[in-house]
Amino acid sequence: MISSLPFMSGAGLWLMMGPAFIANRICGYIPSLAKIPEPEKASLTSLVGCRTKFFDKMMEKNINSMDQVVFMGAGFDTRAFKYCSGEKIKVFELDKENTQKCKIEALKKAGIDYEWITFVSIDFNQESWVDKLIENGFDTSKKTFFLWEGVTIYLEEESVKQTLKAVAKSSATGSVITFDFYSKSFVTGKGSFIMKYYGKPFLKMTGENFKFGIDTKKNPKENVETLLNEAGLALGELRMIGKTTEKKKPFGGLVEAVKK
Ligand SMILES: C[S@@+](CC[C@H](N)C(=O)[O-])C[C@H]1O[C@@H](n2cnc3c(N)ncnc32)[C@H](O)[C@@H]1O
């Protein structure tokens, strides 16, 4: 699918990754972008790798006991093809309309069968995505696995809270939602030199903005639990992202929450 995306350049990819690839072949060098440390040791450059590993683990742990899976803000995630293809599980992908159109075009161009996935276009900030899911065949009485990777940071706090409540209200006991979040200081750019001088200006250029964060300075676990309990969910696994020292606090977290 990657090579069929309109913004993908083989030459660009080679220019970006080629030198690291050659260095790896010559002397085993591994760039920090490709390293996968434990989340508690992750930095900004290794963040995505450790996040991916955590969500893969969550898929593997939960998928066999679920009837439905919902990829929320799926973007160009291809886990549906890795974990759900050929399985009896019903698969939904939620995202903004333009992103889904672009993905579907790329899948078509690459000759990949995607008809078994139900694409539902939504905006978490603006509408009842559950109603749209139900219109498209979602069954609220079934056990469902919700994967919400890399999305909460772009949403208003109220949307995050409402979405968690909707997950709890619209799925069977034992359903699971897994998501990542970032610290308030990371989101505002105050706690990180890179975020302040590179991340935030870059986001401004792309028209995106970071919005939702959780305070990780004091009792991050309690803060996460409060958010979940208010929504009717219980904390399963929680891994903090980034080192914790006297001065440094984690810049994010990875959450597994269960419908009580
Ligand atoms: C960083 S990408 C993550 C994509 C995918 N989950 C992954 O981890 O590869 C964020 C995704 O959230 C989607 N998104 C952001 N805000 C959204 C909103 N308000 N409603 C629906 N989707 C949204 C974007 O379109 C994008 O696909």
PDB file of C-alpha atoms and ligand atoms in Angstrom:
ATOM      1  CA  MET A   1       0.000   0.000   0.000  1.00  0.00           C
ATOM      2  CA  ILE A   2       2.815   2.399   0.868  1.00  0.00           C
ATOM      3  CA  SER A   3       4.170   2.546  -2.663  1.00  0.00           C
ATOM      4  CA  SER A   4       0.648   3.332  -3.955  1.00  0.00           C
ATOM      5  CA  LEU A   5       0.140   6.393  -1.735  1.00  0.00           C
ATOM      6  CA  PRO A   6       0.093   9.697  -3.676  1.00  0.00           C
ATOM      7  CA  PHE A   7       2.592  11.383  -1.333  1.00  0.00           C
ATOM      8  CA  MET A   8       5.091   8.528  -1.354  1.00  0.00           C
ATOM      9  CA  SER A   9       8.358   8.807  -3.215  1.00  0.00           C
ATOM     10  CA  GLY A  10      10.605   5.756  -3.559  1.00  0.00           C
ATOM     11  CA  ALA A  11      13.601   8.046  -4.197  1.00  0.00           C
ATOM     12  CA  GLY A  12      12.678  10.180  -1.169  1.00  0.00           C
ATOM     13  CA  LEU A  13      12.402   7.104   1.046  1.00  0.00           C
ATOM     14  CA  TRP A  14      15.739   5.819  -0.188  1.00  0.00           C
ATOM     15  CA  LEU A  15      17.411   9.220   0.417  1.00  0.00           C
ATOM     16  CA  MET A  16      15.993   9.269   3.943  1.00  0.00           C
ATOM     17  CA  MET A  17      16.623   5.666   4.979  1.00  0.00           C
ATOM     18  CA  GLY A  18      19.367   4.600   2.512  1.00  0.00           C
ATOM     19  CA  PRO A  19      22.406   5.865   4.471  1.00  0.00           C
ATOM     20  CA  ALA A  20      21.155   4.177   7.679  1.00  0.00           C
ATOM     21  CA  PHE A  21      20.465   0.962   5.739  1.00  0.00           C
ATOM     22  CA  ILE A  22      23.995   0.921   4.265  1.00  0.00           C
ATOM     23  CA  ALA A  23      25.543   1.737   7.660  1.00  0.00           C
ATOM     24  CA  ASN A  24      23.549  -1.124   9.174  1.00  0.00           C
ATOM     25  CA  ARG A  25      24.842  -3.559   6.556  1.00  0.00           C
ATOM     26  CA  ILE A  26      28.462  -2.405   6.977  1.00  0.00           C
ATOM     27  CA  CYS A  27      28.765  -2.210  10.754  1.00  0.00           C
ATOM     28  CA  GLY A  28      25.381  -3.075  12.332  1.00  0.00           C
ATOM     29  CA  TYR A  29      24.506   0.541  13.114  1.00  0.00           C
ATOM     30  CA  ILE A  30      20.868   0.964  14.241  1.00  0.00           C
ATOM     31  CA  PRO A  31      19.444   4.515  14.062  1.00  0.00           C
ATOM     32  CA  SER A  32      17.506   5.603  17.153  1.00  0.00           C
ATOM     33  CA  LEU A  33      14.338   5.809  15.010  1.00  0.00           C
ATOM     34  CA  ALA A  34      14.542   2.020  14.540  1.00  0.00           C
ATOM     35  CA  LYS A  35      15.335   1.154  18.166  1.00  0.00           C
ATOM     36  CA  ILE A  36      12.540  -0.202  20.328  1.00  0.00           C
ATOM     37  CA  PRO A  37      13.284   0.353  24.009  1.00  0.00           C
ATOM     38  CA  GLU A  38      10.879  -0.319  26.861  1.00  0.00           C
ATOM     39  CA  PRO A  39       8.372   2.612  26.988  1.00  0.00           C
ATOM     40  CA  GLU A  40       9.842   3.837  30.300  1.00  0.00           C
ATOM     41  CA  LYS A  41      13.199   4.340  28.524  1.00  0.00           C
ATOM     42  CA  ALA A  42      11.835   5.810  25.284  1.00  0.00           C
ATOM     43  CA  SER A  43      12.840   9.192  23.875  1.00  0.00           C
ATOM     44  CA  LEU A  44      11.046  11.282  21.245  1.00  0.00           C
ATOM     45  CA  THR A  45      12.861   9.436  18.453  1.00  0.00           C
ATOM     46  CA  SER A  46      12.062   5.936  19.737  1.00  0.00           C
ATOM     47  CA  LEU A  47       8.506   6.808  20.776  1.00  0.00           C
ATOM     48  CA  VAL A  48       6.717   5.483  17.691  1.00  0.00           C
ATOM     49  CA  GLY A  49       8.552   2.146  17.728  1.00  0.00           C
ATOM     50  CA  CYS A  50       7.727   1.403  21.349  1.00  0.00           C
ATOM     51  CA  ARG A  51       4.140   2.563  20.835  1.00  0.00           C
ATOM     52  CA  THR A  52       3.765   0.209  17.865  1.00  0.00           C
ATOM     53  CA  LYS A  53       5.149  -2.702  19.893  1.00  0.00           C
ATOM     54  CA  PHE A  54       2.713  -2.037  22.755  1.00  0.00           C
ATOM     55  CA  PHE A  55      -0.346  -1.891  20.460  1.00  0.00           C
ATOM     56  CA  ASP A  56       0.752  -5.022  18.564  1.00  0.00           C
ATOM     57  CA  LYS A  57       0.953  -6.781  21.918  1.00  0.00           C
ATOM     58  CA  MET A  58      -2.534  -5.497  22.834  1.00  0.00           C
ATOM     59  CA  MET A  59      -3.925  -6.810  19.525  1.00  0.00           C
ATOM     60  CA  GLU A  60      -2.337 -10.217  20.068  1.00  0.00           C
ATOM     61  CA  LYS A  61      -3.567 -10.398  23.674  1.00  0.00           C
ATOM     62  CA  ASN A  62      -7.185  -9.398  22.984  1.00  0.00           C
ATOM     63  CA  ILE A  63      -8.154 -10.127  19.401  1.00  0.00           C
ATOM     64  CA  ASN A  64      -9.108 -13.808  19.812  1.00  0.00           C
ATOM     65  CA  SER A  65     -11.697 -13.073  22.508  1.00  0.00           C
ATOM     66  CA  MET A  66     -13.458 -10.262  20.595  1.00  0.00           C
ATOM     67  CA  ASP A  67     -16.354 -10.186  18.096  1.00  0.00           C
ATOM     68  CA  GLN A  68     -15.604  -6.771  16.600  1.00  0.00           C
ATOM     69  CA  VAL A  69     -12.635  -4.462  16.238  1.00  0.00           C
ATOM     70  CA  VAL A  70     -12.762  -0.701  15.700  1.00  0.00           C
ATOM     71  CA  PHE A  71      -9.660   1.164  14.546  1.00  0.00           C
ATOM     72  CA  MET A  72     -10.388   4.700  15.737  1.00  0.00           C
ATOM     73  CA  GLY A  73      -8.521   7.348  13.743  1.00  0.00           C
ATOM     74  CA  ALA A  74      -7.046   4.447  11.765  1.00  0.00           C
ATOM     75  CA  GLY A  75      -5.156   6.613   9.276  1.00  0.00           C
ATOM     76  CA  PHE A  76      -2.848   4.373   7.240  1.00  0.00           C
ATOM     77  CA  ASP A  77      -2.634   1.649   9.897  1.00  0.00           C
ATOM     78  CA  THR A  78      -2.493  -1.800   8.251  1.00  0.00           C
ATOM     79  CA  ARG A  79      -2.978  -3.924  11.386  1.00  0.00           C
ATOM     80  CA  ALA A  80      -6.410  -5.006  10.114  1.00  0.00           C
ATOM     81  CA  PHE A  81      -4.624  -6.918   7.330  1.00  0.00           C
ATOM     82  CA  LYS A  82      -2.085  -8.456   9.722  1.00  0.00           C
ATOM     83  CA  TYR A  83      -4.430  -9.498  12.538  1.00  0.00           C
ATOM     84  CA  CYS A  84      -8.004  -9.675  11.175  1.00  0.00           C
ATOM     85  CA  SER A  85      -7.781 -10.791   7.535  1.00  0.00           C
ATOM     86  CA  GLY A  86      -9.599 -14.107   7.064  1.00  0.00           C
ATOM     87  CA  GLU A  87     -10.808 -14.099  10.704  1.00  0.00           C
ATOM     88  CA  LYS A  88     -14.493 -14.142  11.717  1.00  0.00           C
ATOM     89  CA  ILE A  89     -14.162 -10.802  13.484  1.00  0.00           C
ATOM     90  CA  LYS A  90     -16.032  -7.739  12.094  1.00  0.00           C
ATOM     91  CA  VAL A  91     -13.685  -4.849  11.312  1.00  0.00           C
ATOM     92  CA  PHE A  92     -14.446  -1.112  11.279  1.00  0.00           C
ATOM     93  CA  GLU A  93     -12.108   1.763  10.501  1.00  0.00           C
ATOM     94  CA  LEU A  94     -12.994   5.308  11.602  1.00  0.00           C
ATOM     95  CA  ASP A  95     -11.265   8.437  10.317  1.00  0.00           C
ATOM     96  CA  LYS A  96     -11.873  11.692   8.512  1.00  0.00           C
ATOM     97  CA  GLU A  97     -13.353  11.335   5.036  1.00  0.00           C
ATOM     98  CA  ASN A  98     -10.358  12.612   3.048  1.00  0.00           C
ATOM     99  CA  THR A  99      -7.905  10.304   4.841  1.00  0.00           C
ATOM    100  CA  GLN A 100     -10.127   7.280   4.202  1.00  0.00           C
ATOM    101  CA  LYS A 101     -10.568   8.182   0.507  1.00  0.00           C
ATOM    102  CA  CYS A 102      -6.807   8.396   0.109  1.00  0.00           C
ATOM    103  CA  LYS A 103      -6.270   5.021   1.854  1.00  0.00           C
ATOM    104  CA  ILE A 104      -8.976   3.268  -0.171  1.00  0.00           C
ATOM    105  CA  GLU A 105      -7.506   4.625  -3.433  1.00  0.00           C
ATOM    106  CA  ALA A 106      -4.062   3.322  -2.431  1.00  0.00           C
ATOM    107  CA  LEU A 107      -5.450  -0.110  -1.493  1.00  0.00           C
ATOM    108  CA  LYS A 108      -7.264  -0.298  -4.852  1.00  0.00           C
ATOM    109  CA  LYS A 109      -4.142   0.738  -6.743  1.00  0.00           C
ATOM    110  CA  ALA A 110      -2.060  -1.855  -4.880  1.00  0.00           C
ATOM    111  CA  GLY A 111      -4.654  -4.584  -5.678  1.00  0.00           C
ATOM    112  CA  ILE A 112      -5.306  -5.326  -1.978  1.00  0.00           C
ATOM    113  CA  ASP A 113      -8.757  -6.677  -1.079  1.00  0.00           C
ATOM    114  CA  TYR A 114     -10.321  -4.360   1.526  1.00  0.00           C
ATOM    115  CA  GLU A 115     -14.056  -5.056   0.993  1.00  0.00           C
ATOM    116  CA  TRP A 116     -14.275  -6.910   4.323  1.00  0.00           C
ATOM    117  CA  ILE A 117     -13.353  -3.708   6.198  1.00  0.00           C
ATOM    118  CA  THR A 118     -16.190  -1.237   6.923  1.00  0.00           C
ATOM    119  CA  PHE A 119     -14.854   2.302   6.511  1.00  0.00           C
ATOM    120  CA  VAL A 120     -16.917   4.892   8.415  1.00  0.00           C
ATOM    121  CA  SER A 121     -15.965   8.555   8.047  1.00  0.00           C
ATOM    122  CA  ILE A 122     -16.366  10.621  11.213  1.00  0.00           C
ATOM    123  CA  ASP A 123     -15.011  13.610  13.134  1.00  0.00           C
ATOM    124  CA  PHE A 124     -14.482  12.822  16.832  1.00  0.00           C
ATOM    125  CA  ASN A 125     -14.745  16.527  17.668  1.00  0.00           C
ATOM    126  CA  GLN A 126     -18.065  17.056  15.952  1.00  0.00           C
ATOM    127  CA  GLU A 127     -20.428  14.142  15.789  1.00  0.00           C
ATOM    128  CA  SER A 128     -21.798  10.996  17.367  1.00  0.00           C
ATOM    129  CA  TRP A 129     -19.471   8.459  15.797  1.00  0.00           C
ATOM    130  CA  VAL A 130     -21.297   5.597  17.591  1.00  0.00           C
ATOM    131  CA  ASP A 131     -24.558   6.360  15.728  1.00  0.00           C
ATOM    132  CA  LYS A 132     -22.630   6.262  12.459  1.00  0.00           C
ATOM    133  CA  LEU A 133     -20.991   2.983  13.431  1.00  0.00           C
ATOM    134  CA  ILE A 134     -24.382   1.433  14.306  1.00  0.00           C
ATOM    135  CA  GLU A 135     -25.813   2.615  10.936  1.00  0.00           C
ATOM    136  CA  ASN A 136     -22.939   0.684   9.356  1.00  0.00           C
ATOM    137  CA  GLY A 137     -23.513  -2.619  11.159  1.00  0.00           C
ATOM    138  CA  PHE A 138     -21.779  -2.186  14.534  1.00  0.00           C
ATOM    139  CA  ASP A 139     -23.431  -4.267  17.289  1.00  0.00           C
ATOM    140  CA  THR A 140     -23.352  -2.651  20.755  1.00  0.00           C
ATOM    141  CA  SER A 141     -24.114  -5.988  22.480  1.00  0.00           C
ATOM    142  CA  LYS A 142     -20.855  -7.560  21.269  1.00  0.00           C
ATOM    143  CA  LYS A 143     -17.398  -7.670  22.802  1.00  0.00           C
ATOM    144  CA  THR A 144     -15.293  -5.122  20.970  1.00  0.00           C
ATOM    145  CA  PHE A 145     -11.629  -4.204  20.784  1.00  0.00           C
ATOM    146  CA  PHE A 146     -11.057  -0.482  20.168  1.00  0.00           C
ATOM    147  CA  LEU A 147      -7.603   0.682  19.057  1.00  0.00           C
ATOM    148  CA  TRP A 148      -7.057   4.435  19.357  1.00  0.00           C
ATOM    149  CA  GLU A 149      -3.428   4.996  18.437  1.00  0.00           C
ATOM    150  CA  GLY A 150      -1.902   8.431  17.983  1.00  0.00           C
ATOM    151  CA  VAL A 151      -5.205  10.305  18.096  1.00  0.00           C
ATOM    152  CA  THR A 152      -6.101  11.663  21.572  1.00  0.00           C
ATOM    153  CA  ILE A 153      -3.409  14.354  21.364  1.00  0.00           C
ATOM    154  CA  TYR A 154      -5.257  15.995  18.421  1.00  0.00           C
ATOM    155  CA  LEU A 155      -8.629  16.139  20.215  1.00  0.00           C
ATOM    156  CA  GLU A 156     -10.359  18.512  22.626  1.00  0.00           C
ATOM    157  CA  GLU A 157     -10.436  17.213  26.222  1.00  0.00           C
ATOM    158  CA  GLU A 158     -14.235  16.989  26.076  1.00  0.00           C
ATOM    159  CA  SER A 159     -14.066  14.842  22.912  1.00  0.00           C
ATOM    160  CA  VAL A 160     -11.660  12.421  24.590  1.00  0.00           C
ATOM    161  CA  LYS A 161     -13.937  12.121  27.637  1.00  0.00           C
ATOM    162  CA  GLN A 162     -17.077  11.711  25.520  1.00  0.00           C
ATOM    163  CA  THR A 163     -15.389   9.126  23.302  1.00  0.00           C
ATOM    164  CA  LEU A 164     -14.327   7.021  26.291  1.00  0.00           C
ATOM    165  CA  LYS A 165     -17.862   7.244  27.711  1.00  0.00           C
ATOM    166  CA  ALA A 166     -19.299   6.229  24.343  1.00  0.00           C
ATOM    167  CA  VAL A 167     -16.974   3.200  24.204  1.00  0.00           C
ATOM    168  CA  ALA A 168     -18.114   2.082  27.670  1.00  0.00           C
ATOM    169  CA  LYS A 169     -21.787   2.661  26.859  1.00  0.00           C
ATOM    170  CA  SER A 170     -21.751   1.017  23.446  1.00  0.00           C
ATOM    171  CA  SER A 171     -19.986  -2.283  23.985  1.00  0.00           C
ATOM    172  CA  ALA A 172     -20.336  -5.497  25.978  1.00  0.00           C
ATOM    173  CA  THR A 173     -18.648  -6.147  29.325  1.00  0.00           C
ATOM    174  CA  GLY A 174     -15.057  -7.215  28.795  1.00  0.00           C
ATOM    175  CA  SER A 175     -14.584  -4.948  25.765  1.00  0.00           C
ATOM    176  CA  VAL A 176     -11.199  -3.238  25.636  1.00  0.00           C
ATOM    177  CA  ILE A 177      -9.946   0.135  24.446  1.00  0.00           C
ATOM    178  CA  THR A 178      -6.246   0.819  24.124  1.00  0.00           C
ATOM    179  CA  PHE A 179      -4.768   4.270  23.457  1.00  0.00           C
ATOM    180  CA  ASP A 180      -1.778   6.527  23.986  1.00  0.00           C
ATOM    181  CA  PHE A 181      -1.717   9.952  25.601  1.00  0.00           C
ATOM    182  CA  TYR A 182       0.871  12.672  26.128  1.00  0.00           C
ATOM    183  CA  SER A 183       1.691  14.858  29.107  1.00  0.00           C
ATOM    184  CA  LYS A 184       0.294  18.361  29.457  1.00  0.00           C
ATOM    185  CA  SER A 185       3.811  19.833  29.306  1.00  0.00           C
ATOM    186  CA  PHE A 186       4.594  17.885  26.098  1.00  0.00           C
ATOM    187  CA  VAL A 187       1.344  19.032  24.479  1.00  0.00           C
ATOM    188  CA  THR A 188       1.949  22.697  25.293  1.00  0.00           C
ATOM    189  CA  GLY A 189       5.626  22.430  24.302  1.00  0.00           C
ATOM    190  CA  LYS A 190       6.749  23.781  27.693  1.00  0.00           C
ATOM    191  CA  GLY A 191       8.544  20.644  28.847  1.00  0.00           C
ATOM    192  CA  SER A 192      10.555  19.904  25.710  1.00  0.00           C
ATOM    193  CA  PHE A 193      13.081  21.975  23.771  1.00  0.00           C
ATOM    194  CA  ILE A 194      12.443  19.915  20.611  1.00  0.00           C
ATOM    195  CA  MET A 195       8.676  20.290  20.899  1.00  0.00           C
ATOM    196  CA  LYS A 196       8.885  24.020  21.522  1.00  0.00           C
ATOM    197  CA  TYR A 197      11.289  24.935  18.708  1.00  0.00           C
ATOM    198  CA  TYR A 198      10.632  22.139  16.176  1.00  0.00           C
ATOM    199  CA  GLY A 199       7.431  20.239  16.934  1.00  0.00           C
ATOM    200  CA  LYS A 200       5.051  23.122  17.553  1.00  0.00           C
ATOM    201  CA  PRO A 201       6.177  25.299  14.573  1.00  0.00           C
ATOM    202  CA  PHE A 202       6.027  22.196  12.333  1.00  0.00           C
ATOM    203  CA  LEU A 203       2.484  21.431  13.491  1.00  0.00           C
ATOM    204  CA  LYS A 204       1.473  25.021  12.796  1.00  0.00           C
ATOM    205  CA  MET A 205       2.721  24.641   9.208  1.00  0.00           C
ATOM    206  CA  THR A 206       0.647  21.479   8.696  1.00  0.00           C
ATOM    207  CA  GLY A 207      -2.497  23.004  10.203  1.00  0.00           C
ATOM    208  CA  GLU A 208      -2.569  20.379  12.991  1.00  0.00           C
ATOM    209  CA  ASN A 209      -2.445  21.186  16.686  1.00  0.00           C
ATOM    210  CA  PHE A 210      -1.812  19.271  19.886  1.00  0.00           C
ATOM    211  CA  LYS A 211      -4.683  19.685  22.345  1.00  0.00           C
ATOM    212  CA  PHE A 212      -5.325  16.906  24.868  1.00  0.00           C
ATOM    213  CA  GLY A 213      -2.823  16.062  27.589  1.00  0.00           C
ATOM    214  CA  ILE A 214      -2.765  14.413  31.029  1.00  0.00           C
ATOM    215  CA  ASP A 215      -0.747  15.779  33.935  1.00  0.00           C
ATOM    216  CA  THR A 216       2.144  13.378  34.574  1.00  0.00           C
ATOM    217  CA  LYS A 217       4.004  15.514  37.109  1.00  0.00           C
ATOM    218  CA  LYS A 218       2.201  14.000  40.103  1.00  0.00           C
ATOM    219  CA  ASN A 219       0.360  10.669  40.380  1.00  0.00           C
ATOM    220  CA  PRO A 220      -0.003   9.972  36.628  1.00  0.00           C
ATOM    221  CA  LYS A 221      -1.586   6.577  37.325  1.00  0.00           C
ATOM    222  CA  GLU A 222      -4.313   8.163  39.459  1.00  0.00           C
ATOM    223  CA  ASN A 223      -4.955  10.805  36.812  1.00  0.00           C
ATOM    224  CA  VAL A 224      -5.427   8.109  34.164  1.00  0.00           C
ATOM    225  CA  GLU A 225      -7.649   6.079  36.469  1.00  0.00           C
ATOM    226  CA  THR A 226      -9.840   9.111  37.205  1.00  0.00           C
ATOM    227  CA  LEU A 227     -10.325   9.729  33.472  1.00  0.00           C
ATOM    228  CA  LEU A 228     -11.245   6.073  32.883  1.00  0.00           C
ATOM    229  CA  ASN A 229     -13.450   5.606  35.943  1.00  0.00           C
ATOM    230  CA  GLU A 230     -15.470   8.716  35.066  1.00  0.00           C
ATOM    231  CA  ALA A 231     -16.167   7.068  31.708  1.00  0.00           C
ATOM    232  CA  GLY A 232     -17.148   3.690  33.209  1.00  0.00           C
ATOM    233  CA  LEU A 233     -13.884   1.929  32.334  1.00  0.00           C
ATOM    234  CA  ALA A 234     -11.291   0.177  34.489  1.00  0.00           C
ATOM    235  CA  LEU A 235      -7.535   0.409  34.024  1.00  0.00           C
ATOM    236  CA  GLY A 236      -5.876  -2.741  32.672  1.00  0.00           C
ATOM    237  CA  GLU A 237      -2.245  -2.186  31.749  1.00  0.00           C
ATOM    238  CA  LEU A 238      -0.492   1.186  31.965  1.00  0.00           C
ATOM    239  CA  ARG A 239       3.045   1.916  30.712  1.00  0.00           C
ATOM    240  CA  MET A 240       4.543   5.366  31.066  1.00  0.00           C
ATOM    241  CA  ILE A 241       6.575   6.742  28.146  1.00  0.00           C
ATOM    242  CA  GLY A 242       9.886   8.438  28.947  1.00  0.00           C
ATOM    243  CA  LYS A 243      12.232   8.384  31.890  1.00  0.00           C
ATOM    244  CA  THR A 244      11.153   9.308  35.398  1.00  0.00           C
ATOM    245  CA  THR A 245      13.786  11.039  37.513  1.00  0.00           C
ATOM    246  CA  GLU A 246      13.741  13.685  40.221  1.00  0.00           C
ATOM    247  CA  LYS A 247      13.529  16.397  37.560  1.00  0.00           C
ATOM    248  CA  LYS A 248      12.136  14.525  34.560  1.00  0.00           C
ATOM    249  CA  LYS A 249       8.612  13.169  34.349  1.00  0.00           C
ATOM    250  CA  PRO A 250       7.169  10.809  31.702  1.00  0.00           C
ATOM    251  CA  PHE A 251       6.050  12.599  28.556  1.00  0.00           C
ATOM    252  CA  GLY A 252       3.246  10.153  27.805  1.00  0.00           C
ATOM    253  CA  GLY A 253       1.600   6.847  28.482  1.00  0.00           C
ATOM    254  CA  LEU A 254       0.131   3.700  26.903  1.00  0.00           C
ATOM    255  CA  VAL A 255      -3.198   2.529  28.282  1.00  0.00           C
ATOM    256  CA  GLU A 256      -5.332  -0.598  28.195  1.00  0.00           C
ATOM    257  CA  ALA A 257      -8.835  -0.030  29.640  1.00  0.00           C
ATOM    258  CA  VAL A 258     -11.603  -2.558  30.136  1.00  0.00           C
ATOM    259  CA  LYS A 259     -15.403  -2.129  30.114  1.00  0.00           C
ATOM    260  CA  LYS A 260     -16.575  -3.088  33.614  1.00  0.00           C
TER     261      LYS A 260
HETATM  262  C1  LIG B   1      -1.046  10.328  13.948  1.00  0.00           C
HETATM  263  S1  LIG B   1      -2.323   9.681  12.972  1.00  0.00           S
HETATM  264  C2  LIG B   1      -2.466   8.043  13.636  1.00  0.00           C
HETATM  265  C3  LIG B   1      -2.984   7.092  12.630  1.00  0.00           C
HETATM  266  C4  LIG B   1      -2.994   5.618  13.063  1.00  0.00           C
HETATM  267  N1  LIG B   1      -3.883   5.409  14.188  1.00  0.00           N
HETATM  268  C5  LIG B   1      -1.590   5.158  13.365  1.00  0.00           C
HETATM  269  O1  LIG B   1      -1.208   5.130  14.540  1.00  0.00           O
HETATM  270  O2  LIG B   1      -0.875   4.850  12.418  1.00  0.00           O
HETATM  271  C6  LIG B   1      -3.763  10.478  13.620  1.00  0.00           C
HETATM  272  C7  LIG B   1      -5.029  10.053  12.919  1.00  0.00           C
HETATM  273  O3  LIG B   1      -6.154  10.605  13.624  1.00  0.00           O
HETATM  274  C8  LIG B   1      -7.066  11.128  12.703  1.00  0.00           C
HETATM  275  N2  LIG B   1      -7.797  12.206  13.367  1.00  0.00           N
HETATM  276  C9  LIG B   1      -7.308  13.317  13.960  1.00  0.00           C
HETATM  277  N3  LIG B   1      -8.295  14.076  14.430  1.00  0.00           N
HETATM  278  C10 LIG B   1      -9.453  13.425  14.135  1.00  0.00           C
HETATM  279  C11 LIG B   1     -10.828  13.716  14.350  1.00  0.00           C
HETATM  280  N4  LIG B   1     -11.204  14.833  14.949  1.00  0.00           N
HETATM  281  N5  LIG B   1     -11.743  12.828  13.913  1.00  0.00           N
HETATM  282  C12 LIG B   1     -11.377  11.685  13.271  1.00  0.00           C
HETATM  283  N6  LIG B   1     -10.084  11.363  13.049  1.00  0.00           N
HETATM  284  C13 LIG B   1      -9.139  12.223  13.454  1.00  0.00           C
HETATM  285  C14 LIG B   1      -6.197  11.643  11.557  1.00  0.00           C
HETATM  286  O4  LIG B   1      -6.928  11.791  10.355  1.00  0.00           O
HETATM  287  C15 LIG B   1      -5.113  10.578  11.493  1.00  0.00           C
HETATM  288  O5  LIG B   1      -5.447   9.529  10.622  1.00  0.00           O
END
